Short mmCIF file of C-alpha atoms in Angstrom, two decimals:
data_model
loop_
_atom_site.label_atom_id
_atom_site.label_comp_id
_atom_site.label_asym_id
_atom_site.label_seq_id
_atom_site.Cartn_x
_atom_site.Cartn_y
_atom_site.Cartn_z
CA UNK A 1 72.23 -1.62 34.89
CA UNK A 2 75.98 -1.21 35.31
CA UNK A 3 75.94 2.49 34.67
CA UNK A 4 73.69 3.06 37.59
CA UNK A 5 75.00 4.68 40.79
CA UNK A 6 74.72 2.91 44.17
CA UNK A 7 74.30 4.51 47.42
CA UNK A 8 76.26 3.28 50.46
CA UNK A 9 73.34 1.38 51.66
CA UNK A 10 73.07 -0.76 48.35
CA UNK A 11 74.52 -4.09 49.75
CA UNK A 12 72.16 -3.64 52.83
CA UNK A 13 69.16 -3.27 50.58
CA UNK A 14 69.98 -6.43 48.82
CA UNK A 15 70.44 -8.27 52.02
CA UNK A 16 66.95 -6.95 53.20
CA UNK A 17 65.46 -8.26 49.99
CA UNK A 18 64.89 -5.02 48.37
CA UNK A 19 63.60 -5.13 44.87
CA UNK A 20 66.09 -2.71 43.14
CA UNK A 21 64.84 -0.48 40.24
CA UNK A 22 66.60 2.35 38.25
CA UNK A 23 65.40 5.63 39.67
CA UNK A 24 67.16 9.04 38.67
CA UNK A 25 70.38 7.31 37.61
CA UNK A 26 70.53 5.21 40.76
CA UNK A 27 69.71 1.62 41.78
CA UNK A 28 67.13 2.05 44.52
CA UNK A 29 64.83 -0.29 46.42
CA UNK A 30 61.21 0.33 45.22
CA UNK A 31 59.88 -2.18 48.01
CA UNK A 32 60.95 -4.84 50.40
CA UNK A 33 59.45 -8.33 50.96
CA UNK A 34 56.84 -6.50 53.05
CA UNK A 35 55.32 -4.85 49.95
CA UNK A 36 54.15 -1.39 49.20
CA UNK A 37 50.80 -1.48 50.95
CA UNK A 38 52.11 -2.83 54.24
CA UNK A 39 55.35 -0.64 54.27
CA UNK A 40 52.98 2.42 53.67
CA UNK A 41 50.65 1.33 56.72
CA UNK A 42 53.74 0.48 58.74
CA UNK A 43 55.12 3.95 58.20
CA UNK A 44 51.79 5.65 59.35
CA UNK A 45 51.45 3.45 62.37
CA UNK A 46 55.11 2.86 63.56
CA UNK A 47 58.22 3.95 61.89
CA UNK A 48 59.70 3.58 58.34
CA UNK A 49 63.29 3.98 57.38
CA UNK A 50 64.02 5.12 53.96
CA UNK A 51 67.27 5.45 51.96
CA UNK A 52 67.21 8.83 50.20
CA UNK A 53 71.06 9.11 49.43
CA UNK A 54 70.33 9.58 45.65
CA UNK A 55 69.19 13.24 46.54
CA UNK A 56 71.65 15.99 46.24
CA UNK A 57 73.20 17.59 49.38
CA UNK A 58 74.95 20.99 49.04
CA UNK A 59 76.43 23.55 51.41
CA UNK A 60 76.44 27.11 50.43
CA UNK A 61 78.97 29.25 52.46
CA UNK A 62 80.26 32.70 52.43
CA UNK A 63 81.67 35.51 54.50
CA UNK A 64 78.64 35.91 56.55
CA UNK A 65 75.08 34.78 56.90
CA UNK A 66 73.85 37.89 55.34
CA UNK A 67 75.97 37.29 52.25
CA UNK A 68 74.91 33.70 51.89
CA UNK A 69 71.05 34.31 52.41
CA UNK A 70 71.09 37.52 50.29
CA UNK A 71 72.72 35.57 47.48
CA UNK A 72 70.53 32.64 47.78
CA UNK A 73 67.39 34.85 47.69
CA UNK A 74 68.27 35.86 44.10
CA UNK A 75 67.39 31.92 43.19
CA UNK A 76 64.38 31.40 45.31
CA UNK A 77 61.28 33.42 46.15
CA UNK A 78 61.63 32.62 49.93
CA UNK A 79 62.62 34.45 52.95
CA UNK A 80 66.10 33.07 53.49
CA UNK A 81 67.67 35.89 55.34
CA UNK A 82 64.89 35.68 58.11
CA UNK A 83 65.62 31.99 58.72
CA UNK A 84 67.00 31.42 62.27
CA UNK A 85 69.95 29.32 62.90
CA UNK A 86 68.92 25.59 63.18
CA UNK A 87 65.67 26.07 61.16
CA UNK A 88 64.72 24.58 57.86
CA UNK A 89 62.34 25.72 55.06
CA UNK A 90 60.83 24.47 51.79
CA UNK A 91 62.00 26.43 48.79
CA UNK A 92 61.58 26.51 44.87
CA UNK A 93 64.19 27.23 42.31
CA UNK A 94 62.18 29.55 39.83
CA UNK A 95 63.18 30.19 36.06
CA UNK A 96 62.76 33.29 34.02
CA UNK A 97 59.07 32.67 33.22
CA UNK A 98 58.28 31.87 37.08
CA UNK A 99 58.31 28.16 36.31
CA UNK A 100 59.74 25.69 38.94
CA UNK A 101 63.09 24.18 38.09
CA UNK A 102 63.17 22.24 41.33
CA UNK A 103 61.94 22.12 44.74
CA UNK A 104 64.20 21.88 47.73
CA UNK A 105 64.71 22.04 51.43
CA UNK A 106 67.14 24.54 52.91
CA UNK A 107 68.56 24.70 56.48
CA UNK A 108 70.54 27.31 58.26
CA UNK A 109 73.71 25.88 59.77
CA UNK A 110 75.44 28.63 61.51
CA UNK A 111 76.44 31.09 58.56
CA UNK A 112 75.88 28.21 56.07
CA UNK A 113 72.99 26.95 54.14
CA UNK A 114 72.53 23.15 54.00
CA UNK A 115 70.47 22.44 50.85
CA UNK A 116 68.75 19.15 49.75
CA UNK A 117 67.61 18.96 46.16
CA UNK A 118 66.05 16.32 44.02
CA UNK A 119 68.09 13.38 42.57
CA UNK A 120 67.15 14.01 38.97
CA UNK A 121 67.86 17.73 39.17
CA UNK A 122 70.89 17.87 41.22
CA UNK A 123 73.44 18.38 38.48
CA UNK A 124 71.45 21.24 37.02
CA UNK A 125 70.83 22.65 40.39
CA UNK A 126 74.48 22.79 41.37
CA UNK A 127 75.39 24.39 37.93
CA UNK A 128 72.64 26.88 38.55
CA UNK A 129 73.82 27.71 42.08
CA UNK A 130 77.56 27.98 41.09
CA UNK A 131 76.72 30.12 37.98
CA UNK A 132 74.64 32.58 40.02
CA UNK A 133 76.22 32.72 43.21
CA UNK A 134 80.04 32.14 42.85
CA UNK A 135 82.55 33.57 43.40
CA UNK A 136 80.77 35.72 46.21
CA UNK A 137 79.58 32.65 47.99
CA UNK A 138 80.81 29.16 47.59
CA UNK A 139 78.63 26.15 46.28
CA UNK A 140 79.95 22.82 47.71
CA UNK A 141 78.31 19.51 46.56
CA UNK A 142 78.65 16.97 49.39
CA UNK A 143 79.63 13.59 47.80
CA UNK A 144 80.46 11.69 50.81
CA UNK A 145 77.34 11.70 52.79
CA UNK A 146 74.28 9.52 52.67
CA UNK A 147 70.72 10.76 53.49
CA UNK A 148 68.17 8.58 55.22
CA UNK A 149 64.60 9.47 56.47
CA UNK A 150 63.01 8.04 59.59
CA UNK A 151 59.25 8.66 59.34
CA UNK A 152 56.34 7.82 61.39
CA UNK A 153 54.80 8.35 64.86
CA UNK A 154 57.44 6.02 66.24
CA UNK A 155 60.23 7.99 64.62
CA UNK A 156 60.91 10.20 67.68
CA UNK A 157 60.99 7.38 70.37
CA UNK A 158 63.26 5.40 67.94
CA UNK A 159 65.79 8.28 67.44
CA UNK A 160 65.71 9.23 71.01
CA UNK A 161 67.19 5.85 72.00
CA UNK A 162 70.23 6.88 70.19
CA UNK A 163 70.28 10.70 71.21
CA UNK A 164 67.71 11.94 73.53
CA UNK A 165 68.12 15.35 72.01
CA UNK A 166 66.31 14.12 68.95
CA UNK A 167 63.13 14.36 71.09
CA UNK A 168 63.59 18.17 71.79
CA UNK A 169 63.63 19.11 68.12
CA UNK A 170 60.34 20.58 66.66
CA UNK A 171 59.02 20.25 63.03
CA UNK A 172 61.54 22.08 60.59
CA UNK A 173 64.36 22.12 63.28
CA UNK A 174 67.83 21.47 61.98
CA UNK A 175 70.96 20.38 64.05
CA UNK A 176 73.76 17.97 64.85
CA UNK A 177 72.92 14.90 66.74
CA UNK A 178 75.23 12.18 68.03
CA UNK A 179 73.38 8.95 67.29
CA UNK A 180 75.14 6.29 69.43
CA UNK A 181 78.17 8.12 68.67
CA UNK A 182 77.80 8.67 64.97
CA UNK A 183 77.75 12.47 64.26
CA UNK A 184 74.86 13.43 61.95
CA UNK A 185 72.89 16.51 60.76
CA UNK A 186 69.17 15.84 61.22
CA UNK A 187 66.10 17.94 60.36
CA UNK A 188 62.85 17.20 61.90
CA UNK A 189 60.85 17.01 58.45
CA UNK A 190 60.14 14.42 55.66
CA UNK A 191 58.08 13.60 52.55
CA UNK A 192 55.52 11.43 54.27
CA UNK A 193 53.09 13.76 56.22
CA UNK A 194 54.20 12.12 59.39
CA UNK A 195 56.41 13.27 62.24
CA UNK A 196 60.12 12.28 61.47
CA UNK A 197 63.49 13.08 60.72
CA UNK A 198 65.92 13.34 57.66
CA UNK A 199 69.47 12.30 58.57
CA UNK A 200 72.71 13.26 56.71
CA UNK A 201 75.13 10.84 57.72
CA UNK A 202 78.78 10.25 56.46
CA UNK A 203 78.93 7.51 53.81
CA UNK A 204 81.31 5.37 56.12
CA UNK A 205 78.87 5.48 58.93
CA UNK A 206 75.70 4.93 56.96
CA UNK A 207 75.30 1.29 57.10
CA UNK A 208 76.14 1.13 60.93
CA UNK A 209 73.56 3.68 61.73
CA UNK A 210 70.92 2.20 59.63
CA UNK A 211 71.51 -1.23 61.02
CA UNK A 212 71.17 0.27 64.66
CA UNK A 213 67.98 2.03 63.61
CA UNK A 214 66.64 -1.18 61.97
CA UNK A 215 67.38 -3.09 65.26
CA UNK A 216 64.97 -0.81 67.28
CA UNK A 217 61.42 -2.33 67.68
CA UNK A 218 58.86 -1.04 65.29
CA UNK A 219 61.42 0.40 62.59
CA UNK A 220 61.18 -1.22 59.23
CA UNK A 221 62.97 -0.55 55.98
CA UNK A 222 60.50 1.20 53.45
CA UNK A 223 60.89 1.47 49.66
CA UNK A 224 60.53 4.36 47.16
CA UNK A 225 56.83 2.79 46.33
CA UNK A 226 55.53 3.44 49.51
CA UNK A 227 57.42 6.64 49.77
CA UNK A 228 55.47 7.92 46.60
CA UNK A 229 52.11 6.74 48.06
CA UNK A 230 52.72 8.29 51.53
CA UNK A 231 53.70 11.74 50.04
CA UNK A 232 50.66 11.71 47.54
CA UNK A 233 48.24 11.15 50.55
CA UNK A 234 50.07 13.99 52.41
CA UNK A 235 49.33 16.15 49.34
CA UNK A 236 53.12 16.83 48.56
CA UNK A 237 54.41 17.54 45.07
CA UNK A 238 56.71 15.21 43.16
CA UNK A 239 58.93 17.36 41.07
CA UNK A 240 58.51 16.47 37.33
CA UNK A 241 55.00 15.22 37.91
CA UNK A 242 53.14 17.94 40.01
CA UNK A 243 55.35 20.87 39.51
CA UNK A 244 57.76 21.49 36.51
CA UNK A 245 59.48 24.26 34.62
CA UNK A 246 56.15 25.46 32.98
CA UNK A 247 54.32 25.50 36.37
CA UNK A 248 54.40 28.75 38.48
CA UNK A 249 54.15 28.46 42.30
CA UNK A 250 50.73 30.07 42.42
CA UNK A 251 49.38 27.54 39.68
CA UNK A 252 51.10 24.80 41.85
CA UNK A 253 49.03 26.12 45.06
CA UNK A 254 52.33 26.80 46.66
CA UNK A 255 51.66 30.16 47.64
CA UNK A 256 52.09 29.29 51.25
CA UNK A 257 55.84 28.69 50.49
CA UNK A 258 56.42 32.26 49.38
CA UNK A 259 56.66 34.47 52.53
CA UNK A 260 55.04 37.95 52.63
CA UNK A 261 58.43 39.70 52.68
CA UNK A 262 59.28 38.50 49.11
CA UNK A 263 55.65 39.31 47.73
CA UNK A 264 54.66 42.60 46.15
CA UNK A 265 54.74 45.27 48.89
CA UNK A 266 57.23 43.24 51.08
CA UNK A 267 60.58 44.54 52.12
CA UNK A 268 62.51 42.36 49.85
CA UNK A 269 59.92 41.82 47.20
CA UNK A 270 60.80 40.13 43.92
CA UNK A 271 64.62 39.62 42.97
CA UNK A 272 64.31 36.13 41.98
CA UNK A 273 63.97 34.58 38.37
CA UNK A 274 60.46 35.04 36.92
CA UNK A 275 59.45 37.42 39.80
CA UNK A 276 57.29 39.59 37.57
CA UNK A 277 55.37 36.61 36.38
CA UNK A 278 54.78 35.37 39.82
CA UNK A 279 53.83 38.58 41.14
CA UNK A 280 51.35 38.70 38.42
CA UNK A 281 49.94 35.47 39.22
CA UNK A 282 49.33 36.38 42.78
CA UNK A 283 47.66 39.67 41.78
CA UNK A 284 45.70 38.44 38.60
CA UNK A 285 45.05 34.90 39.57
CA UNK A 286 46.02 31.99 37.44
CA UNK A 287 44.06 30.02 34.76
CA UNK A 288 44.75 26.60 36.21
CA UNK A 289 45.41 25.34 39.81
CA UNK A 290 46.91 22.15 41.19
CA UNK A 291 44.13 20.26 43.30
CA UNK A 292 43.63 17.16 45.14
CA UNK A 293 41.32 14.61 43.26
CA UNK A 294 39.18 11.72 44.79
CA UNK A 295 38.28 9.23 42.26
CA UNK A 296 34.74 8.04 43.25
CA UNK A 297 35.14 4.45 42.38
CA UNK A 298 37.83 1.92 43.02
CA UNK A 299 39.90 2.47 39.84
CA UNK A 300 42.97 4.47 40.40
CA UNK A 301 43.41 7.58 37.97
CA UNK A 302 47.02 7.71 37.00
CA UNK A 303 49.35 10.40 35.70
CA UNK A 304 48.10 11.60 32.43
CA UNK A 305 44.17 10.85 33.00
CA UNK A 306 42.39 13.69 31.21
CA UNK A 307 39.61 15.29 33.19
CA UNK A 308 36.17 16.45 31.89
CA UNK A 309 33.30 18.60 33.14
CA UNK A 310 30.74 16.12 31.93
CA UNK A 311 30.26 12.33 31.60
CA UNK A 312 29.70 12.72 27.95
CA UNK A 313 30.90 15.39 25.70
CA UNK A 314 31.84 18.52 27.77
CA UNK A 315 35.02 20.20 27.95
CA UNK A 316 38.50 18.99 28.70
CA UNK A 317 39.25 20.79 31.95
CA UNK A 318 42.45 19.36 33.26
CA UNK A 319 44.58 16.24 33.87
CA UNK A 320 45.97 14.08 36.59
CA UNK A 321 49.71 14.61 37.46
CA UNK A 322 50.09 11.92 40.09
CA UNK A 323 47.59 9.06 40.89
CA UNK A 324 47.61 5.85 42.88
CA UNK A 325 45.93 3.98 45.48
CA UNK A 326 45.88 5.40 49.05
CA UNK A 327 46.50 2.58 51.51
CA UNK A 328 45.68 4.68 54.56
CA UNK A 329 42.26 5.86 53.05
CA UNK A 330 41.49 2.80 51.27
CA UNK A 331 40.66 4.61 48.15
CA UNK A 332 42.29 5.97 45.09
CA UNK A 333 43.93 9.37 45.54
CA UNK A 334 45.31 11.74 43.01
CA UNK A 335 46.55 15.20 42.25
CA UNK A 336 46.39 17.22 39.11
CA UNK A 337 45.65 20.60 37.41
CA UNK A 338 42.17 21.91 36.58
CA UNK A 339 40.83 25.35 35.18
CA UNK A 340 40.73 27.70 37.94
CA UNK A 341 36.82 27.82 37.84
CA UNK A 342 36.82 24.02 38.51
CA UNK A 343 39.41 24.14 41.45
CA UNK A 344 36.73 24.38 44.20
CA UNK A 345 36.56 21.46 46.57
CA UNK A 346 33.85 18.84 45.78
CA UNK A 347 33.65 20.03 42.14
CA UNK A 348 32.28 17.00 40.28
CA UNK A 349 34.53 15.96 37.17
CA UNK A 350 35.08 13.00 35.27
CA UNK A 351 38.28 11.19 34.37
CA UNK A 352 38.75 9.17 31.20
CA UNK A 353 40.18 5.76 32.27
CA UNK A 354 40.67 3.31 29.34
CA UNK A 355 37.90 5.22 27.22
CA UNK A 356 35.33 5.35 30.18
CA UNK A 357 34.51 8.47 31.99
CA UNK A 358 34.50 7.78 35.68
CA UNK A 359 33.55 10.22 38.52
CA UNK A 360 36.21 12.16 40.38
CA UNK A 361 35.73 14.90 42.74
CA UNK A 362 38.09 17.83 43.49
CA UNK A 363 39.20 17.26 47.15
CA UNK A 364 41.05 19.09 49.99
CA UNK A 365 44.72 18.43 50.44
CA UNK A 366 46.10 16.57 52.23
CA UNK A 367 43.95 13.48 51.97
CA UNK A 368 45.49 12.22 55.42
CA UNK A 369 46.13 15.00 58.12
CA UNK A 370 49.62 15.88 58.73
CA UNK A 371 51.29 14.42 62.08
CA UNK A 372 54.01 16.94 62.63
CA UNK A 373 55.35 17.95 66.03
CA UNK A 374 55.16 21.67 65.82
CA UNK B 1 45.87 -30.25 35.14
CA UNK B 2 46.90 -26.60 34.96
CA UNK B 3 48.50 -25.04 31.68
CA UNK B 4 50.56 -22.05 31.97
CA UNK B 5 50.95 -19.23 29.28
CA UNK B 6 54.04 -16.98 28.76
CA UNK B 7 51.83 -14.08 29.89
CA UNK B 8 51.87 -15.65 33.35
CA UNK B 9 48.24 -16.91 33.18
CA UNK B 10 47.19 -20.33 34.45
CA UNK B 11 44.23 -22.25 32.65
CA UNK B 12 42.38 -25.26 34.15
CA UNK B 13 39.86 -27.24 32.32
CA UNK B 14 36.65 -27.77 34.15
CA UNK B 15 33.93 -29.65 32.21
CA UNK B 16 33.44 -27.89 29.01
CA UNK B 17 34.71 -24.61 30.39
CA UNK B 18 38.23 -23.20 31.09
CA UNK B 19 38.97 -21.32 34.31
CA UNK B 20 41.64 -18.64 34.02
CA UNK B 21 43.74 -16.67 36.48
CA UNK B 22 47.26 -15.44 36.94
CA UNK B 23 50.26 -17.35 38.42
CA UNK B 24 51.75 -16.99 42.00
CA UNK B 25 54.84 -15.40 40.24
CA UNK B 26 52.75 -12.86 38.36
CA UNK B 27 51.05 -11.87 41.68
CA UNK B 28 54.36 -11.53 43.41
CA UNK B 29 55.59 -9.29 40.52
CA UNK B 30 52.51 -7.07 40.43
CA UNK B 31 52.63 -6.46 44.14
CA UNK B 32 49.55 -5.45 46.22
CA UNK B 33 46.45 -5.59 43.91
CA UNK B 34 43.97 -2.75 44.60
CA UNK B 35 41.77 -2.95 41.79
CA UNK B 36 40.21 -5.51 39.32
CA UNK B 37 37.97 -4.81 36.29
CA UNK B 38 36.30 -7.90 34.77
CA UNK B 39 34.65 -8.35 31.45
CA UNK B 40 31.07 -8.91 30.98
CA UNK B 41 29.70 -12.43 30.99
CA UNK B 42 28.86 -13.35 27.29
CA UNK B 43 31.67 -11.27 25.90
CA UNK B 44 33.32 -13.11 22.73
CA UNK B 45 36.81 -12.52 22.78
CA UNK B 46 39.92 -13.35 20.55
CA UNK B 47 43.26 -14.56 21.79
CA UNK B 48 45.25 -11.54 23.22
CA UNK B 49 42.23 -9.31 23.77
CA UNK B 50 42.73 -7.28 26.79
CA UNK B 51 39.93 -8.65 28.94
CA UNK B 52 40.91 -7.93 32.57
CA UNK B 53 42.50 -4.83 33.99
CA UNK B 54 44.36 -5.25 37.22
CA UNK B 55 45.91 -2.40 39.14
CA UNK B 56 48.48 -2.57 41.97
CA UNK B 57 49.49 0.48 44.00
CA UNK B 58 52.28 1.28 41.62
CA UNK B 59 50.63 0.48 38.01
CA UNK B 60 47.96 -0.90 35.86
CA UNK B 61 48.35 -4.17 33.87
CA UNK B 62 46.18 -5.87 31.44
CA UNK B 63 45.27 -9.69 31.49
CA UNK B 64 44.99 -11.04 27.93
CA UNK B 65 42.40 -13.57 26.69
CA UNK B 66 44.74 -16.76 26.24
CA UNK B 67 42.56 -18.45 23.50
CA UNK B 68 39.50 -17.46 21.36
CA UNK B 69 36.16 -18.12 22.99
CA UNK B 70 33.27 -16.54 25.06
CA UNK B 71 33.39 -15.53 28.64
CA UNK B 72 30.84 -17.62 30.56
CA UNK B 73 31.47 -16.53 34.24
CA UNK B 74 33.44 -13.91 36.18
CA UNK B 75 34.66 -14.11 39.60
CA UNK B 76 32.86 -10.77 40.72
CA UNK B 77 34.31 -11.35 44.35
CA UNK B 78 37.54 -9.86 43.15
CA UNK B 79 35.92 -6.50 42.48
CA UNK B 80 35.34 -6.04 46.17
CA UNK B 81 38.23 -7.81 47.41
CA UNK B 82 41.07 -7.28 44.83
CA UNK B 83 43.69 -8.39 47.57
CA UNK B 84 42.57 -11.98 47.04
CA UNK B 85 44.77 -11.99 43.87
CA UNK B 86 47.81 -11.83 46.20
CA UNK B 87 46.32 -14.22 48.81
CA UNK B 88 45.41 -17.06 46.60
CA UNK B 89 46.21 -16.23 42.92
CA UNK B 90 46.09 -20.14 41.86
CA UNK B 91 43.06 -20.97 43.69
CA UNK B 92 40.06 -18.74 44.94
CA UNK B 93 41.27 -15.84 42.98
CA UNK B 94 40.44 -17.01 39.51
CA UNK B 95 39.31 -14.07 36.96
CA UNK B 96 36.92 -15.75 34.49
CA UNK B 97 35.70 -18.84 32.99
CA UNK B 98 35.38 -19.23 29.11
CA UNK B 99 34.24 -21.55 26.46
CA UNK B 100 36.95 -22.21 23.83
CA UNK B 101 36.05 -21.80 20.18
CA UNK B 102 38.98 -23.94 19.50
CA UNK B 103 40.32 -26.19 22.40
CA UNK B 104 43.41 -27.17 20.29
CA UNK B 105 44.77 -23.58 21.06
CA UNK B 106 45.44 -25.04 24.62
CA UNK B 107 48.03 -27.32 23.19
CA UNK B 108 50.86 -24.72 22.94
CA UNK B 109 50.77 -23.97 26.57
CA UNK B 110 53.39 -25.01 29.17
CA UNK B 111 52.70 -27.63 32.05
CA UNK B 112 53.80 -26.57 35.48
CA UNK B 113 57.42 -27.84 35.10
CA UNK B 114 57.67 -25.99 31.70
CA UNK B 115 56.49 -22.94 33.25
CA UNK B 116 58.86 -22.96 36.31
CA UNK B 117 61.56 -23.40 33.95
CA UNK B 118 60.28 -20.38 31.71
CA UNK B 119 60.21 -18.06 34.84
CA UNK B 120 63.67 -19.49 35.75
#
């Protein structure tokens, strides 16, 4: 355990009774005494506070916004140049075969990009950005800031008690707030399907800020266990499970994340790793698609569960990539990949659980409607 | 009197049957139980056979047969209300009753004081 990193909130997690587990090289709270189920439900009904300081924060800067955005567009199939100041967007680093190396959030901060990447990928992501972008633009990993997420219908009211400007932000806005005198960078976004914020704060201020937030009525600390069930109900991908280096964005049903201007016929089409493969996937379709899956019984279908088109015999048509119990809907929920001909909503399939084929239907994502403030 | 196994199960003799469940400690470790799959009554089991599947939000676990014997009754209430396992693991939320083929297999198990020491 001694080689695990700790976030600036580690001591507070212990004080709050967090059950610490190794996650992407960090010791992180999987749950607090409330437990995964209640933490999940609390986030959907009130507000949950998550430590996500293990994620990578990076600033990409250069001579001008055009220089930064144009350079970054060589790594992602997103419209970066068209991003207005103070706005955030979801992105994907692709590889030469159009697979997804990581998913990320990027926000425009004046002429800079503020990039948040997955903990498990951050070393590779920083190396990728430096190799591809420097020396024209500068890639600066931020090692002295924590990241916390405040999520749920009570998030706005809670954060607005510390800075009323928080209430003026809309979904995917990004900007500076002064939370009771603590300067932070906040985005109105998250990973739960709920309204909320992700807040980048200097390490030295992190514990003070989190204690102030937790002192607000209705705000409770939430662990990574509930973070996972919340994002799964919200239909959001977990990198490494639901998307990976062998999965292209069209297979991953992430077409919406690639703006028209970067697609075939767009003003800045292609120009990112694997563009040919991704464009072909748009034009010719794909053999498999990521779909939502609703097990019809009570048994959760976990990652790796194989999916068949018949209760006996039949064909292997796909597999589950994330599966759990959905506390808000009171039923098991899952995501996975199936052959494109099986991807229609309500297609009846069977998942093999402990040697038995159990019914599971292809389902519309998300399982729980998003509650964003647009 | 309850006996306890290193697999965090408890056993209680009730007439010529043995009632089996999981300990408070095990229930706390599992977290919120969302699914329980019980064996069929009449199943003949050997010690360490996987007889019950129990799933929390996070993961699946197996409950093993603590001794050789035959399953005589299962607590089917758990199928519809798996959360009982968290609410009352050493009481209402027993999993199954069994008849032991060799009751002497019970002798190796711990008493409550021994179990408390085992879990530290």
